């Protein structure tokens, strides 16, 4: 592995009144990964996240961030180096959007001009025009807008690591979906190391480079989304994935471009985009009752053919 | 068409009826030859003359007529009439004095009677009612009360209202009046300052040591149940004893009577609203807001001073509002144990049967309470989070 380990947990436990919420977990998260910790309520996933920025201290074990043991680091300085976004945003209701975003840069004593430029940049990055939003108060925002501000605030100090605790959990499905896409778009530009906690397996499959499945304070499986679907470690992971939906979930992780065949003869009447998922392609076939689709690129040019057999065969990861 | 339709504004109709009734049935004003002799009352027509009285009644009847089938234009008309009623009120008093009190009688004085007070009272209630109906655009409802204050001020300044009994009492005691104001404000301000200091400290202590909460609130609640006079009285003996045995306390001016027991009692009463509001407000700040403040890397002091305290401030100010109004009222009572303030006029007036002297103490006390209410309400609104 060439990637640099950014976060390492070594046999970490956390007891609450004698009961282990986190029970001897070891984990390595590489730089630039989106590591999604998924599990049912009370499985210890939020506790694990809060151990990373020392909102909770470990009972035993070591955590290293970028090679440094956090036990030796000052908690406040450590937190200023990590973005933190939580469910229900935790925005400060008495401050404007701009003031909320500038919290960490102010704590880091950035010069005023740099803070203003950063706020401007982040609002534009999150699709919130500065002129419209900078001076609003959190109570004047919709749920989706508030969570965008929450993400912008987490990114403000330009941290290497972003910790996100069910940040989209309280949003409606459509807003959640668009914010997930937004996060992937932003990550493709900024390449942070993101640790993301959720109970939603679909969110995990969509966002993660690797997924950590936790149950009763232990790590059950740590693998890529495709491997998780293909080789669930035990019955708990299988049930989390939802038995009847596994095929569709795997199909939604693969692009049409990976399976298409060279175009021959007249293109079929119905088309699918090359970057769409196999799940979308299958849905189109079912809807139009056809066995093959024409694959088109971003400019709308016919670039390939997708017969239904390509969905069934083709390389499985 | 029925006279009284369901759309009629019954509040306005009732208030106008009451105003007309009290103008016609009671005395409007009275005249005393000097401070001692009983005064003689004047009805509306006798006091103001037919022309003024008829105009006044006509304005009230028109108001009622407009209220039978109110429309937006009708309400604007009502507001105009109410503003005129308020503006003519001090003028009518000046007119009454001008016609009924000869200029050469330096001892003669005019008193306000039922009609005069009720007219002012009902006109202000009418203003409140009509203003609500006109919301939100009619900012000019303020013209009436502001004009009332302005005209009254001008008439007092120019000497036209000089023979009013209230002003006669004031002019023979103007030095005492300002002294009383200073004393009153000093006691209230001192009580507010000390109780804020101790109250916030107690609230913070309760946050640290939740097991103390029950006993702290138990003691503070106990203070609230003691009648104010009893508490003032109870403090006299121990303070006298302490002062008698401590030259330092004597030098500070602490005695069994006067400002010292009054201040102690006021602080005791003021602590409960301050401690209760402060501790509730500090606890009520949303957990996720505190969590994210810590997660951002704020120090405990920064979490408190930048997040918890500002978010709690409106509720703390509400506690200070209650405290200040309560203290303003109690300070008047504290005159009984020799504390300075408007209470001394009230109790002197009661003792001498001079109601105008009572008013000289009571009216400024009420005005102070209203001002404190307005001030702290405005501050709480200003610090309300997230209102831009």
XYZ file of C-alpha atoms in Angstrom:
705
model
C 0.000 0.000 0.000
C 1.427 3.307 -1.042
C -1.078 5.496 0.825
C 0.026 7.154 4.050
C -1.886 6.187 7.210
C -3.614 9.330 8.538
C -5.504 7.803 11.450
C -4.485 4.673 13.321
C -6.351 3.062 16.197
C -4.496 0.391 18.098
C -6.547 -1.877 20.357
C -8.699 1.044 21.562
C -11.365 0.555 24.226
C -13.715 2.920 25.985
C -15.678 1.864 29.039
C -18.727 3.653 30.388
C -19.349 2.555 33.963
C -17.643 -0.758 33.335
C -19.448 -1.488 30.065
C -17.363 -1.345 26.891
C -18.917 0.998 24.330
C -15.831 0.515 22.190
C -14.150 -2.829 22.700
C -10.544 -3.235 21.572
C -10.780 -1.925 18.030
C -7.825 -1.492 15.688
C -8.260 0.467 12.504
C -6.112 2.218 9.927
C -7.532 4.984 7.759
C -5.377 6.226 4.900
C -4.974 9.786 3.768
C -7.664 10.830 1.261
C -10.087 8.038 2.205
C -13.747 8.371 3.022
C -14.066 5.853 5.806
C -17.713 5.280 6.715
C -18.451 3.677 10.073
C -21.834 2.008 9.927
C -23.843 0.060 12.462
C -27.041 0.017 14.483
C -27.768 2.438 17.337
C -25.478 1.939 20.315
C -22.878 -0.039 18.389
C -20.157 2.419 19.420
C -19.736 4.212 16.091
C -20.301 7.742 17.447
C -18.134 6.991 20.463
C -15.335 5.894 18.144
C -15.622 9.165 16.227
C -15.565 11.235 19.410
C -12.482 9.391 20.602
C -10.640 10.747 17.567
C -10.991 14.416 18.575
C -10.767 13.684 22.296
C -14.339 14.714 23.086
C -14.090 11.361 24.873
C -10.835 9.889 26.142
C -9.847 6.260 25.520
C -9.883 3.914 28.475
C -7.046 1.950 26.890
C -5.200 1.683 23.592
C -3.512 4.258 21.351
C -4.779 6.578 18.681
C -2.304 8.200 16.291
C -3.165 11.049 13.966
C -0.607 11.580 11.207
C 1.868 9.553 13.252
C 1.380 11.503 16.536
C -0.229 9.859 19.542
C -3.185 12.071 20.476
C -2.776 11.280 24.160
C 0.195 13.659 24.041
C -1.648 16.396 22.119
C -3.645 19.316 23.529
C -7.335 18.533 22.933
C -8.284 22.036 21.792
C -5.428 22.297 19.304
C -6.185 18.822 18.019
C -9.852 19.710 17.444
C -8.919 22.868 15.562
C -6.988 20.652 13.137
C -10.065 18.476 12.499
C -13.323 19.533 10.934
C -16.388 18.421 12.897
C -19.924 18.257 11.536
C -22.832 16.742 13.457
C -26.490 15.915 13.037
C -28.801 18.932 13.450
C -25.756 21.029 12.502
C -25.066 22.531 15.955
C -24.830 25.928 14.270
C -24.570 28.843 16.707
C -28.014 30.471 16.511
C -26.773 33.894 17.643
C -24.212 34.223 14.874
C -24.595 34.825 11.161
C -23.638 32.174 8.624
C -20.344 33.966 7.960
C -19.512 34.194 11.672
C -20.395 30.526 12.148
C -18.063 29.452 9.364
C -15.234 31.604 10.689
C -15.180 29.972 14.152
C -12.115 27.789 13.678
C -10.122 30.328 11.610
C -10.697 32.825 14.426
C -9.573 30.291 17.007
C -6.474 29.796 14.858
C -5.941 33.595 14.816
C -5.968 33.947 11.064
C -5.760 37.538 9.794
C -9.152 39.094 9.029
C -8.677 39.260 5.264
C -7.770 35.593 5.104
C -10.864 34.679 7.155
C -13.133 36.718 4.903
C -11.631 35.183 1.781
C -12.035 31.699 3.259
C -15.693 32.252 4.170
C -16.333 33.533 0.670
C -14.589 30.567 -0.918
C -16.426 27.989 1.203
C -19.872 29.469 0.659
C -19.303 29.351 -3.086
C -17.906 25.795 -2.822
C -21.089 24.675 -1.032
C -23.318 26.412 -3.562
C -24.524 29.138 -1.190
C -23.964 32.526 -2.859
C -22.082 34.790 -0.434
C -24.294 37.815 -1.083
C -27.457 35.851 -0.260
C -26.306 33.809 2.714
C -23.342 35.344 4.555
C -25.484 37.596 6.737
C -28.398 35.254 7.380
C -28.923 33.637 10.756
C -29.284 29.843 11.106
C -33.013 30.192 11.883
C -33.489 31.665 8.406
C -32.035 28.623 6.609
C -33.697 25.421 5.377
C -32.442 22.115 6.785
C -30.310 21.421 3.725
C -28.826 24.918 3.680
C -28.038 24.736 7.397
C -26.232 21.424 6.912
C -24.242 22.896 4.005
C -23.166 25.670 6.352
C -22.289 22.984 8.913
C -20.030 21.291 6.348
C -18.511 24.634 5.322
C -17.792 25.384 8.976
C -16.113 22.007 9.405
C -13.900 22.726 6.390
C -13.085 26.306 7.392
C -9.762 25.752 9.136
C -8.574 23.707 6.138
C -8.170 20.593 8.307
C -6.616 17.394 6.969
C -9.322 15.356 8.638
C -13.078 15.783 8.586
C -15.188 14.029 11.221
C -18.884 13.765 10.362
C -21.404 12.287 12.802
C -24.604 11.423 10.907
C -24.521 14.866 9.324
C -27.335 14.157 6.873
C -29.407 11.987 9.209
C -32.150 14.536 9.871
C -32.685 15.566 6.252
C -35.374 14.473 3.821
C -34.266 11.846 1.246
C -33.983 14.265 -1.686
C -31.916 16.826 0.217
C -29.801 14.044 1.693
C -29.099 12.621 -1.740
C -28.040 15.985 -3.140
C -25.786 16.675 -0.141
C -24.160 13.251 -0.531
C -23.398 14.072 -4.167
C -22.120 17.450 -3.041
C -19.777 15.828 -0.535
C -18.382 13.480 -3.220
C -17.912 16.422 -5.589
C -16.112 18.469 -2.937
C -13.967 15.518 -1.862
C -12.823 15.007 -5.458
C -11.396 18.542 -5.259
C -10.030 18.755 -1.725
C -8.914 15.162 -0.915
C -9.435 15.275 2.857
C -9.421 12.212 5.053
C -13.069 11.845 6.045
C -14.463 9.699 8.844
C -18.205 9.535 8.427
C -20.634 7.888 10.857
C -24.058 6.743 9.700
C -26.660 4.063 10.355
C -27.763 4.148 6.715
C -26.042 1.348 4.751
C -27.008 2.934 1.402
C -25.314 6.162 2.430
C -22.263 4.145 3.422
C -22.146 2.227 0.135
C -22.517 5.438 -1.832
C -19.909 7.551 -0.064
C -17.278 5.193 1.266
C -13.957 4.206 -0.149
C -13.953 1.712 2.706
C -16.674 0.768 5.168
C -16.232 -0.178 8.805
C -19.156 -2.254 10.095
C -19.436 -2.106 13.886
C -21.533 -4.218 16.231
C -21.461 -4.154 20.037
C -18.315 -2.066 20.179
C -16.277 -4.255 17.842
C -15.361 -4.009 14.180
C -17.135 -6.801 12.307
C -15.772 -6.017 8.871
C -13.570 -3.343 7.278
C -13.591 -3.431 3.501
C -14.474 -1.681 0.262
C -18.188 -1.392 -0.568
C -17.958 -3.946 -3.377
C -16.127 -6.472 -1.231
C -18.605 -5.943 1.562
C -21.459 -6.772 -0.813
C -19.686 -9.737 -2.368
C -18.258 -11.223 0.784
C -20.185 -10.185 3.903
C -18.249 -11.435 6.921
C -21.218 -12.779 8.876
C -24.966 -12.849 9.225
C -25.025 -9.422 10.886
C -23.390 -7.748 7.878
C -25.714 -9.669 5.563
C -28.767 -8.456 7.426
C -27.387 -4.903 7.456
C -26.998 -5.096 3.680
C -30.549 -6.353 3.291
C -30.636 -9.829 1.701
C -33.114 -9.157 -1.062
C -31.467 -5.948 -2.241
C -27.829 -6.958 -2.431
C -27.797 -7.469 -6.184
C -29.272 -4.047 -6.837
C -26.947 -2.424 -4.300
C -23.937 -3.898 -6.030
C -25.286 -2.829 -9.410
C -25.600 0.717 -8.154
C -21.872 0.768 -7.348
C -20.825 -0.063 -10.925
C -20.845 2.251 -13.918
C -22.308 1.439 -17.302
C -18.946 2.424 -18.842
C -17.306 -0.558 -17.126
C -19.579 -3.093 -18.842
C -20.466 -1.643 -22.240
C -19.570 -3.415 -25.483
C -18.435 -1.817 -28.757
C -21.276 -0.400 -30.832
C -22.270 -2.530 -33.837
C -24.930 -1.752 -36.442
C -27.887 0.529 -35.681
C -27.922 1.833 -32.102
C -30.971 0.724 -30.031
C -33.796 3.242 -29.577
C -33.332 3.746 -25.820
C -30.153 5.208 -24.286
C -28.325 5.302 -20.988
C -25.462 7.625 -19.950
C -22.013 6.088 -19.647
C -21.521 7.334 -16.079
C -24.904 6.012 -14.898
C -24.936 2.989 -12.646
C -25.830 -0.513 -13.766
C -28.819 -0.259 -11.466
C -30.154 2.704 -13.445
C -29.502 0.807 -16.704
C -31.408 -2.225 -15.425
C -34.280 -0.038 -14.360
C -34.450 1.508 -17.848
C -34.496 -1.966 -19.447
C -37.323 -3.071 -17.169
C -39.271 0.087 -17.806
C -38.936 0.092 -21.590
C -39.046 -3.723 -21.787
C -35.911 -3.920 -23.942
C -32.863 -6.182 -23.760
C -30.252 -3.653 -24.791
C -29.495 0.039 -24.454
C -27.401 2.503 -26.421
C -24.653 4.034 -24.229
C -24.017 7.748 -24.732
C -21.249 9.962 -23.380
C -21.592 13.429 -21.853
C -21.947 15.057 -25.267
C -24.718 12.640 -26.225
C -22.622 10.658 -28.729
C -23.374 6.941 -29.040
C -20.250 5.257 -27.700
C -21.299 1.695 -26.910
C -23.908 -0.980 -26.469
C -25.187 -2.460 -23.204
C -27.020 -5.780 -23.600
C -28.685 -7.291 -20.550
C -26.202 -10.172 -20.670
C -23.418 -7.675 -19.880
C -25.088 -7.056 -16.526
C -25.044 -10.741 -15.711
C -21.552 -11.646 -16.823
C -18.648 -9.257 -16.897
C -15.984 -9.093 -14.237
C -17.111 -9.117 -10.622
C -14.767 -7.390 -8.312
C -79.827 46.913 9.077
C -79.237 46.034 12.696
C -77.470 48.684 14.685
C -75.035 46.294 16.339
C -73.676 43.904 13.736
C -71.314 41.015 14.406
C -68.546 43.058 12.798
C -68.892 45.882 15.341
C -65.883 46.454 17.552
C -67.413 45.773 20.947
C -64.232 46.649 22.797
C -64.252 50.195 21.441
C -67.992 50.512 22.050
C -67.635 49.388 25.668
C -64.686 51.653 26.387
C -66.424 54.677 24.851
C -69.584 53.975 26.849
C -67.567 53.742 30.066
C -65.702 56.961 29.235
C -68.923 58.880 28.514
C -70.528 57.462 31.634
C -67.715 58.490 33.923
C -67.513 61.948 32.338
C -71.237 62.562 32.863
C -71.702 60.882 36.248
C -68.542 61.819 38.100
C -66.773 65.092 38.764
C -64.288 66.120 36.117
C -62.003 68.169 38.362
C -62.039 70.017 41.666
C -60.821 73.229 43.250
C -59.461 73.757 46.786
C -58.938 77.227 48.225
C -55.851 75.920 50.038
C -54.266 72.633 51.041
C -56.417 72.097 54.145
C -60.022 72.876 53.193
C -62.132 70.306 51.357
C -62.393 70.949 47.634
C -65.488 71.517 45.559
C -66.097 69.311 42.543
C -66.935 70.425 39.027
C -68.871 68.300 36.549
C -67.842 68.134 32.906
C -69.951 71.067 31.718
C -69.184 73.228 34.732
C -65.482 72.535 34.484
C -64.893 73.092 30.774
C -67.886 75.066 29.588
C -70.530 73.799 27.146
C -68.544 74.214 23.952
C -65.548 72.143 25.084
C -67.751 69.549 26.824
C -70.004 69.066 23.806
C -67.013 68.764 21.473
C -65.498 66.152 23.771
C -68.715 64.121 23.918
C -69.213 64.486 20.167
C -65.756 63.075 19.557
C -66.565 60.065 21.764
C -69.932 59.487 20.071
C -68.285 59.672 16.629
C -65.754 57.126 17.827
C -68.593 54.798 18.822
C -70.347 55.339 15.498
C -67.194 54.407 13.599
C -66.848 51.276 15.733
C -70.330 50.033 14.729
C -69.209 49.156 11.213
C -65.443 49.386 11.299
C -63.356 49.547 8.136
C -59.631 50.266 7.677
C -60.496 53.880 6.924
C -62.789 53.878 9.968
C -59.961 52.659 12.187
C -57.691 55.385 10.876
C -60.435 57.864 11.758
C -60.700 56.345 15.248
C -56.951 56.614 15.730
C -57.105 60.267 14.716
C -59.928 60.950 17.207
C -58.102 59.125 20.017
C -54.935 61.111 19.301
C -56.973 64.327 19.512
C -58.534 63.175 22.816
C -55.075 62.630 24.239
C -53.775 65.950 22.947
C -56.701 67.953 24.358
C -56.388 66.292 27.777
C -53.650 68.548 29.270
C -55.145 71.489 27.395
C -58.526 70.904 29.040
C -56.862 70.978 32.453
C -55.120 74.238 31.610
C -58.458 75.633 30.402
C -60.179 74.511 33.618
C -57.471 76.206 35.722
C -57.616 79.328 33.600
C -61.400 79.686 33.979
C -61.864 78.500 37.568
C -58.833 79.638 39.571
C -58.181 83.366 39.921
C -54.553 84.193 39.232
C -54.147 86.115 42.518
C -54.925 83.125 44.749
C -51.492 81.597 45.320
C -52.857 78.878 47.631
C -55.759 77.731 45.441
C -55.200 74.424 43.741
C -56.902 72.261 41.121
C -57.321 68.532 41.549
C -58.046 65.843 39.009
C -61.277 63.975 39.653
C -62.819 60.752 38.342
C -63.845 62.103 34.943
C -60.456 63.457 34.125
C -58.565 60.303 35.159
C -61.048 57.976 33.453
C -60.881 59.930 30.210
C -57.085 59.492 30.136
C -57.326 55.847 31.156
C -59.970 54.873 28.611
C -58.332 56.875 25.838
C -55.097 54.921 26.374
C -56.994 51.594 26.359
C -58.751 52.667 23.156
C -55.361 53.461 21.658
C -54.097 49.955 22.448
C -57.189 48.332 20.931
C -57.259 50.411 17.744
C -53.511 50.122 17.246
C -53.810 46.307 17.135
C -56.500 46.562 14.458
C -54.329 48.812 12.317
C -51.195 46.687 12.501
C -48.658 46.675 11.120
C -48.338 49.817 9.010
C -49.658 52.583 11.262
C -46.543 53.851 13.050
C -48.280 57.160 13.717
C -50.229 55.738 16.668
C -47.289 57.082 18.691
C -48.240 60.681 17.830
C -51.096 60.726 20.375
C -49.133 59.684 23.496
C -46.021 61.592 22.428
C -48.140 64.693 21.810
C -49.743 64.198 25.231
C -46.330 64.207 26.894
C -45.142 67.148 24.806
C -48.220 69.310 25.427
C -48.183 68.456 29.144
C -44.507 69.329 29.324
C -45.016 72.619 27.521
C -47.963 73.569 29.733
C -46.021 72.732 32.900
C -42.970 74.616 31.666
C -44.983 77.712 30.744
C -46.729 77.719 34.146
C -50.303 77.153 32.924
C -50.641 74.005 35.035
C -48.912 75.567 38.048
C -52.080 75.522 40.238
C -52.498 71.745 39.800
C -52.391 70.268 43.293
C -49.785 67.731 42.216
C -47.484 70.479 40.970
C -48.149 72.625 44.027
C -47.011 69.689 46.162
C -43.998 69.281 43.885
C -42.966 72.931 43.930
C -43.008 73.038 47.719
C -40.840 69.893 47.763
C -38.799 70.025 44.581
C -35.482 69.504 46.362
C -36.899 66.511 48.268
C -38.378 65.158 45.044
C -35.025 64.922 43.270
C -33.411 63.615 46.427
C -36.102 60.916 46.553
C -35.467 60.050 42.905
C -31.745 59.696 43.566
C -32.412 57.607 46.674
C -34.922 55.407 44.874
C -32.663 54.808 41.886
C -29.666 54.266 44.134
C -31.400 51.543 46.130
C -32.852 49.827 43.064
C -29.552 50.042 41.190
C -27.618 48.768 44.190
C -30.031 45.889 44.727
C -29.885 44.990 41.029
C -26.083 45.170 40.965
C -25.527 43.081 44.082
C -28.161 40.499 43.218
C -26.749 40.172 39.712
C -23.286 39.610 41.158
C -24.398 37.083 43.789
C -27.188 35.634 41.630
C -24.947 34.770 38.689
C -22.339 33.413 41.100
C -24.987 31.212 42.740
C -26.292 30.071 39.367
C -22.769 29.070 38.317
C -22.270 27.285 41.630
C -25.461 25.309 41.043
C -24.199 24.334 37.590
C -21.015 23.006 39.167
C -22.663 21.388 42.175
C -26.158 20.288 41.121
C -26.776 18.758 44.549
C -26.877 22.312 45.986
C -29.785 23.272 43.741
C -32.541 22.157 46.086
C -31.192 23.913 49.148
C -30.330 27.167 47.315
C -33.778 27.425 45.781
C -35.318 26.397 49.105
C -33.698 29.323 50.901
C -34.474 31.823 48.111
C -38.088 30.661 47.919
C -38.334 31.076 51.686
C -37.238 34.739 51.397
C -39.948 35.328 48.788
C -42.625 34.093 51.166
C -41.749 36.595 53.919
C -43.889 39.720 53.575
C -41.682 42.674 52.685
C -42.600 44.716 55.764
C -41.752 41.802 58.041
C -38.391 41.281 56.404
C -37.567 44.984 56.686
C -38.542 44.856 60.340
C -36.618 41.667 61.058
C -33.408 43.169 59.736
C -33.519 46.229 62.019
C -32.473 44.453 65.216
C -29.447 42.490 63.942
C -28.156 45.436 61.931
C -28.495 47.807 64.907
C -26.582 45.326 67.031
C -23.812 44.919 64.461
C -23.534 48.671 63.878
C -23.359 49.356 67.603
C -20.430 46.969 67.969
C -18.497 47.812 64.837
C -17.032 51.288 64.243
C -16.279 50.256 60.651
C -19.946 49.602 59.910
C -20.855 52.908 61.558
C -18.411 54.741 59.329
C -20.013 53.091 56.294
C -23.324 54.592 57.422
C -24.863 51.234 58.271
C -27.574 51.428 60.886
C -30.614 49.405 61.867
C -32.803 51.686 59.789
C -32.193 53.464 56.495
C -30.641 52.111 53.343
C -28.778 49.144 54.835
C -31.707 46.894 55.868
C -33.598 48.024 52.765
C -30.744 47.007 50.466
C -30.316 43.657 52.210
C -34.015 42.869 51.913
C -34.151 43.979 48.286
C -31.190 41.750 47.424
C -32.835 38.829 49.231
C -36.002 39.271 47.173
C -34.128 39.859 43.928
C -31.958 36.757 44.093
C -34.685 34.239 43.259
C -35.673 35.583 39.823
C -32.037 36.178 38.902
C -30.728 32.795 40.050
C -33.682 30.921 38.597
C -33.593 32.605 35.198
C -29.812 32.455 34.947
C -29.522 28.775 35.807
C -32.467 27.767 33.622
C -31.141 29.847 30.734
C -27.636 28.428 30.984
C -28.965 24.876 31.112
C -31.389 25.386 28.258
C -28.713 26.003 25.618
C -29.033 23.142 23.115
C -26.648 20.249 23.770
C -25.606 19.959 20.130
C -24.586 23.624 20.068
C -22.297 23.079 23.054
C -21.052 19.817 21.534
C -20.110 21.512 18.284
C -18.486 24.434 20.124
C -16.260 21.951 21.953
C -15.687 19.944 18.785
C -14.508 23.100 17.000
C -11.768 23.431 19.609
C -13.142 26.180 21.866
C -11.736 26.291 25.390
C -14.241 25.869 28.267
C -14.102 29.642 28.859
C -14.727 30.348 25.179
C -17.676 27.932 25.153
C -19.123 29.805 28.134
C -18.420 33.388 27.095
C -19.014 33.089 23.351
C -21.794 30.537 23.186
C -23.551 29.690 26.445
C -23.765 33.156 27.973
C -24.870 35.042 24.829
C -27.562 32.433 24.164
C -28.759 32.652 27.774
C -28.665 36.459 27.917
C -32.273 37.199 26.852
C -33.640 34.990 29.645
C -31.189 36.462 32.172
C -32.334 39.951 31.137
C -35.923 38.813 31.658
C -34.930 37.929 35.229
C -33.413 41.385 35.652
C -36.616 42.927 34.304
C -38.710 41.139 36.933
C -36.170 41.990 39.615
C -35.988 45.678 38.779
C -39.771 46.130 38.685
C -40.123 44.259 41.976
C -37.328 46.311 43.565
C -38.844 49.610 42.420
C -42.093 48.707 44.161
C -40.423 47.377 47.305
C -38.197 50.453 47.631
C -41.356 52.533 47.999
C -42.366 50.324 50.940
C -38.864 50.566 52.406
C -39.595 54.228 53.208
C -41.249 52.840 56.344
C -37.847 51.895 57.746
C -36.320 55.200 56.754
C -34.931 54.389 53.325
C -34.940 57.253 50.843
C -37.294 57.086 47.913
C -40.712 58.047 46.623
C -42.297 55.964 49.343
C -41.716 58.778 51.849
C -44.171 61.013 49.923
C -46.718 58.213 49.782
C -46.623 57.548 53.534
C -46.513 61.256 54.439
C -49.473 61.868 52.158
C -51.403 58.964 53.656
C -50.672 60.306 57.135
C -51.858 63.798 56.274
C -54.812 62.692 54.156
C -53.246 64.585 51.259
C -53.936 62.429 48.222
C -51.988 64.702 45.916
C -48.848 64.096 47.959
C -49.524 60.347 47.667
C -49.723 60.807 43.917
C -46.450 62.722 43.926
C -44.851 59.550 45.266
C -46.934 56.966 43.441
C -46.852 58.366 39.906
C -43.038 58.540 39.603
C -42.818 55.029 41.088
C -45.167 53.733 38.396
C -43.262 55.624 35.689
C -39.965 54.165 36.916
C -41.416 50.643 36.816
C -42.748 51.161 33.289
C -39.392 52.549 32.140
C -37.509 49.601 33.658
C -39.939 47.216 31.954
C -39.447 48.906 28.596
C -35.668 49.097 28.982
C -35.117 45.437 29.827
C -37.671 44.224 27.279
C -35.853 46.212 24.610
C -32.483 44.841 25.733
C -33.822 41.264 25.690
C -35.164 41.795 22.168
C -31.840 43.288 21.072
C -29.912 40.274 22.352
C -32.396 37.703 21.025
C -30.256 35.314 19.002
C -30.584 35.173 15.264
C -32.656 38.276 14.635
C -30.996 40.395 12.052
